[in-house]
Amino acid sequence: MQFSENWLRTLVDPKLTSDELSHLLTMAGLEVEEIDPVAPPFSNIVVAEVREVQRHPDADRLSVCQVDAGTGTLLNIVCGAPNVRAGMRVPCALVGAKLPPGADGKPFEIKVGKLRGVESQGMLCSARELGLSEDHGGLLELPGDAPVGKNFRDYYQLNDLKFTIKLTPNRADCLSVLGVAREVAALTGAPLHLPAFKPVTADISEVLPVTISAPDLCGRFSGRVIRGLNAKAPTPDWMKQRLERSGQRPISALVDISNYVMLELGRPTHVFDLAKIHGGLEVRWAKKGEQLKLLNGHTVELDDWVGVIADQKAVESLAGIMGGDATAVSLETTDIYLEAAFWWPQSIQGRARRYHFSTDAAHRFERGVDYATTVEHIERITQLIVEICGVPGKTQVGPVDDQAVNLPQRKAVKLRVARAAKIIGIALTAAQIADIFTRLGLPFTQQGDVFEVTSPSYRFDIEIEEDLIEEIARVYGFENIPALPPVAANAIRIAPEAERSLFTLRRQLADLDYQEVVNYSFIEEEAELDFAENRTPVRLLNPIASQMSVMRSQLISSLAANVRYNLNRKASRVRVFEIGAVFANDAQVTEGPLSVAGIAQSKRIAAMAYGPVAEEQWGQAARVADFFDLKADLEALFAPARAHFEPAQHPALHPGRSARVMLGSRCVGLIGELHPRLQQKLELPLAPVVFEIDADSLQGRQLPTYQEISKFPAVTRDLALLVKQSVSVQSLIDTFNAQRHDHPACKIMQDIVLFDEYRGKGLAEDQKSLAFRITMQDTQSTLQDDSVDAAMAAFIELVNKKHGAALRK
């Protein structure tokens, strides 16, 4: 919303500077984005009258003018403008005047000089030379009553500023100069001067028949016939000036008047050429297959989601958005039909965007326009049309035809003084609140400390108690609300030693050469199906985009998208991780301070590696990161706890190259290579490896406990076992560890590692050989062979019994 400060001050003129006014509006929720002067700086330019014009003796395109600039003597000025003539009044730059800066950034100073041998004592100016517009077709001609000798900046009201304010969607009432003036009056207490106009007396009885067939589209429709107008009448300079300073381009008198009233009162109206309307008008929903050529030249296809105004032959206007080209007024128009209506906001919302354009009318109607003042606004625009375009003795005005069929019913909103004081944080009295409501023009009744407020017809944003509390806080002044420290007792608590913070885990992953990424929790529904086979994701009621319609239940899809994004930008090695929340439907979750009923929300940590395991270098052969590289990184994160891995199937992971991550008997995550199907779909040359783990399993850690360090030498024994191909290494290690705790002879075992695996010649097809190195040590004495042999025999006996393992000879 852009407007002239001078225009605003004709309605309300608080004793504030421009900067103070800007700050006041911003703090009240009407953020002032820009304040710009309406004209660049220049000085010593006055209104002058051209008394005489003669052709230059040595130049066909130059004229020698005698100019009265109010200095007491006529000035001799050489001018090259094609429109210069005797009797016209124009801006004149006197000697010593400084014109707006040019391309070099320096102001242009006027001096006495000679042009083709003729002395010039000043300069007659065009609008372009003064920086007022890009029009350079000739001199800027001023009205004949412009006072000669008056400072041009004062005469043309150039000591003005353009305010541009950014409004939130709920404040449609401020999309007009009157709306902003109401706010300023409420905030400062300055008197509000409403635009003065009198109803125009009807002198003919003609009424255009109008039928409202869609009350859910149009709640009120007001119209009036006006005949005998002169559409060629010029728009007054004062109106063009206000329009230009509000960002509107003057077009013609009838169009300019309609735009002016919209900016002044916030009421979009439409002017039809009466001669082009066939029969009466009908307000209805469009029919599928209908078309309409709009004022912007575009032809649009209509259907029953769009409201229209139609006559007996065709659709003539897109309701509340834009008029049709067929009934547009022109300079030849003499008879018009003037329309002002209340369109239901929900019937306008999204319609203009559907056709890929936006209009000032749609911007206002989809937010809500005053439904009670259509007749008053018809009278205001009628007054201006008759004053500017009226022809004495010919112009005839019909009565206002007003049909109200479905208007909003405003319900009173209750406000408790105690509630307002609690929310705002200050002790407000009922008298203070009553004063604020009165200044805002909010009708209310009061019973003790409870108010019942009925919002006026121009406010569509007051529906609940909190809306009223916001109004009180705005007018009271956010700056006047003291910043108080919390009254609750604070205590610095020591973080549990057995718990790592997420920050620590972030640092560990960064140390392992991963880069952190932060992705949206909203993803495409197809990704949930591909990566998790989740057919019942948590769906968003109002997604910001179609590809962000559901809440993610896993992090892998987001990391895969990150890898693909980087590969498309020629990154050959990508290592990323994310710590974020995942969401799933869960009927067992109840409502709580940090939970939403029916939705499980948990933290996960995921990492993905793609490409070489290390940057290219001379000291290490290049190879692609695989399952075991990522497994080593994950084991480093879990340390000192030891996770183990079990084969598993997952829709996002390669069958046979994936595992579930177990911590004790609890499954805490998964690890593996991306599924070939997804690799192909994402067009990845190599398969990335990934893990996803519950964050709480990594945050918890075992506290270190003292263990005696042995002074005696350790003994190592190698053990080669023949087992079936189906027997996993992990199951054997688990058996060894269980025997260590259960069998007295085996307690001397300190460590066990697999150092060789063999399949092939000399073994059966379903056999493999696994070689383990077992380290044994006692804290009390040097180990003897019989103790070591007893432990080894116990290990061999148990694995033979549980897994059918035989000692390889």
Steps between C-alpha positions, in 0.01 A plus 500: 500500500654830384364846569598866526572639846333829404184312400499316833542826690186644336306235696703492821791728589676393819777717641766257388788520256509264203751275676293495819187416299685218326619356830150526649343307212770232504466439873121473458534216248488706178865453407638792300735345246605815317475875518593670174483865394254561217758705311880519493672803655507825298486867594427852371228388260187714480170520314544724195285627211625510141407849373647492150654241268720576197696267271873489565684687223762226450316177597175364363428283805567764765272777623584822682248560779418796719411352837340655809639310802380750761839671523372841385664479157446274204765232451643413160508118479588280202282187485492198268170345617249440216199596713618842622250779430406840628266501800593159640625458855793275564772425758797730448852444636654834587871577481665315788235226508616144553320229307488130606829310469581346165678175414818624669314552828568874507225766494472711184535873573332760277722788389466792258619379164466548126329260263589568134589857591184580704531544878286270715423608859349178628333181385142391440459146634331176396375238747794275409757772572349541847497124562119490527438255217656357186290726275735709284254602229514864603473748783299413811192712449337636815140616548424856390434610858843390628642799694796653317817521710392236753754237597424203276563241775238669718252545217530140379512365858833330439608519863306180544593140581373167368437246775505130409356280772502120524170367628425160643208322324263562793519881472303558181337800670831687458516455123384860460607846609187520717590170668852618582359832621264315736801318646701820545204672667456207739871489584554874547161639596516749211158584352392304192353703210297274273483585127216752460234426238125533461265249338421591139130550440353265241329682213396193300332179617691259273626182673692220331345162593745291707442145625717343772483126431792407727464641852807300606698701243354850540343614825412852386483673163450873448483675165400824331441621145662831397439650153635792304866499607810635329756218532761719328510742793852521643576352837572784747868551582440447872347159432770395254759609753351285777459203268861519379630528855299189586656300219208533255539620142231749391304364201177691445263695721246221558764237572703740714199591714425133564864436600505812714199391706655156545816658642309754707230277650622147428203422276573352156221598259439438133371730227313332211424665169119491520456494123693171480284314757233277348190500718556459875783354705518172688749422778569127493760226490647443157411202286763259373609592149424873525773745403574863581742748348629712785611863512863384494443337160511141627220259419428255782308172518235498773331234710268481799780583749512860373243774556389727215272789409316417177240666282244326277761413238836438662720526806609863550718497812703270725329563834716694744811459284492676162252637250447372148628670187158496329336745747808712576458877496685704238542868416181471289290374792210726601281269715631277777385251759684538828537187720613449859455160667590286797660176382550225755878464559495121461336537157788716374798334668730320257303589187738768367806285576339219304525718190857606587438866572401723789287814523449768762132407514565129562768585757240690702190286448672171591594657836164665566351839404245699701155362422302783662616796291439405138233770462715772662789410274274504194404854604866602536597375155182651351591840645847488348374378161238776480752766608769392251314341208156653538353715221267778626146442378579154358625282785227294663537287813279205587415374849725254683372144463615317815443127553622340824434125491763335722708714734741379771346460844743632757504323836607683812845398628554489876811644662600451862714773650694247708571289193628803305724601790642148525573465128650849454684490831389837638231602747229651278183654636155474349505877441821476294355219288174689446698805384698288251183342359344845462805636316497198267131544426408159640142502638480326840290436807651454843397302804758541773832372368349323198459674165289386207635649178331496160749565222408770247410407143846589367686267739520131404777407743322506838354160581645382834612649829867496398422727203372764741801454725723564199313823427547613860874426489543684169330818614652489848836475326735204491780735602308588815485139618790459745753221451490311829715203597315172565377463856559125518806381691782399268759237577797398288483125471798285421451287192487128581841342457346192343343701216666661201350813346395516137768766457765248605369252245504769232864570579588130488338457160679809372827348627417193292495725189122544464330831417177585682186574298164635616198391296129573517290257700249520213560264208318356202255218569668291230832518689333360813368211295835435328727522804274369777196337331298731723147517361357694795738794552416806708340726239507881511167678490641796306830406330712782359572292189382171350845344549485586872165347587589248775723482809801273460528177700867448402803712414648287220294655219613849595867396504462326164357823356802689643739257333322532167501880527876506556572249225309720256748773591804288422584390857645148474531432876213572736485422872202653679312450825182637656360505850127555479152397600286236330126464529260206493138431588479325838172467686681430828652851518301727730480878517772661709716812533739369232280252318200497269239233547522225239835606352837356604791741469851374551851620429716307254859527385578398143812514285567419136831452316539503124810465286864460608564412861766775513605796293738409217857480628835328440512309828177300463354310211166631376197286584127554543353522851316179587288343772796430727631859486167629624478219754838608642377860529187382679697283742719803578185698588371224730835452679556400776172311456511218247223466248452185298342454162242254371393444138175680425272607214393862449324663201770766469799264527667239284379147587804310625701817565302639789472433870313607808710658772454333838597643836458208736166350408356829369492598134613864480542554128609370164801513271559399141543583137225688316258273316584458126144601413546837673852539363360465151207732568731773635743442212799445729806343331608336830301365793536716814517334842289633786408448862209635705502466879276607788668804654432392860697176446808703406447763768501248784842358597648276765703667768860370524571263791832404649650172386827363625782502243692174494876499559529157341558421133211426266464179301354485148358194333367466146187297447389389150142368482307330222136607498205503264470797261184609680676549835586866554822624658298707746319197634834329571641808671182526710548137602863561598401801710218308670737215585745751644242606758349158569801263511764553772786384281412754229506813717865555403397594144562874439430540130401309186532614138438339163814522288426266210215349301548227239266335251606276215733211425516237771162595650149384428279735298290585804802554728726790590804535724514778759825574683479684835780636714423473870695702756512366859649652814472460877533780753628273780766279342677400183280272291598133479439280198239289679287810575523620143425154360198464729359831380555414134337158547197660661466746211530223237251278679236774523521618138487139386189440704319825398618552143640167389847653473798268461864571555678536168806279476 
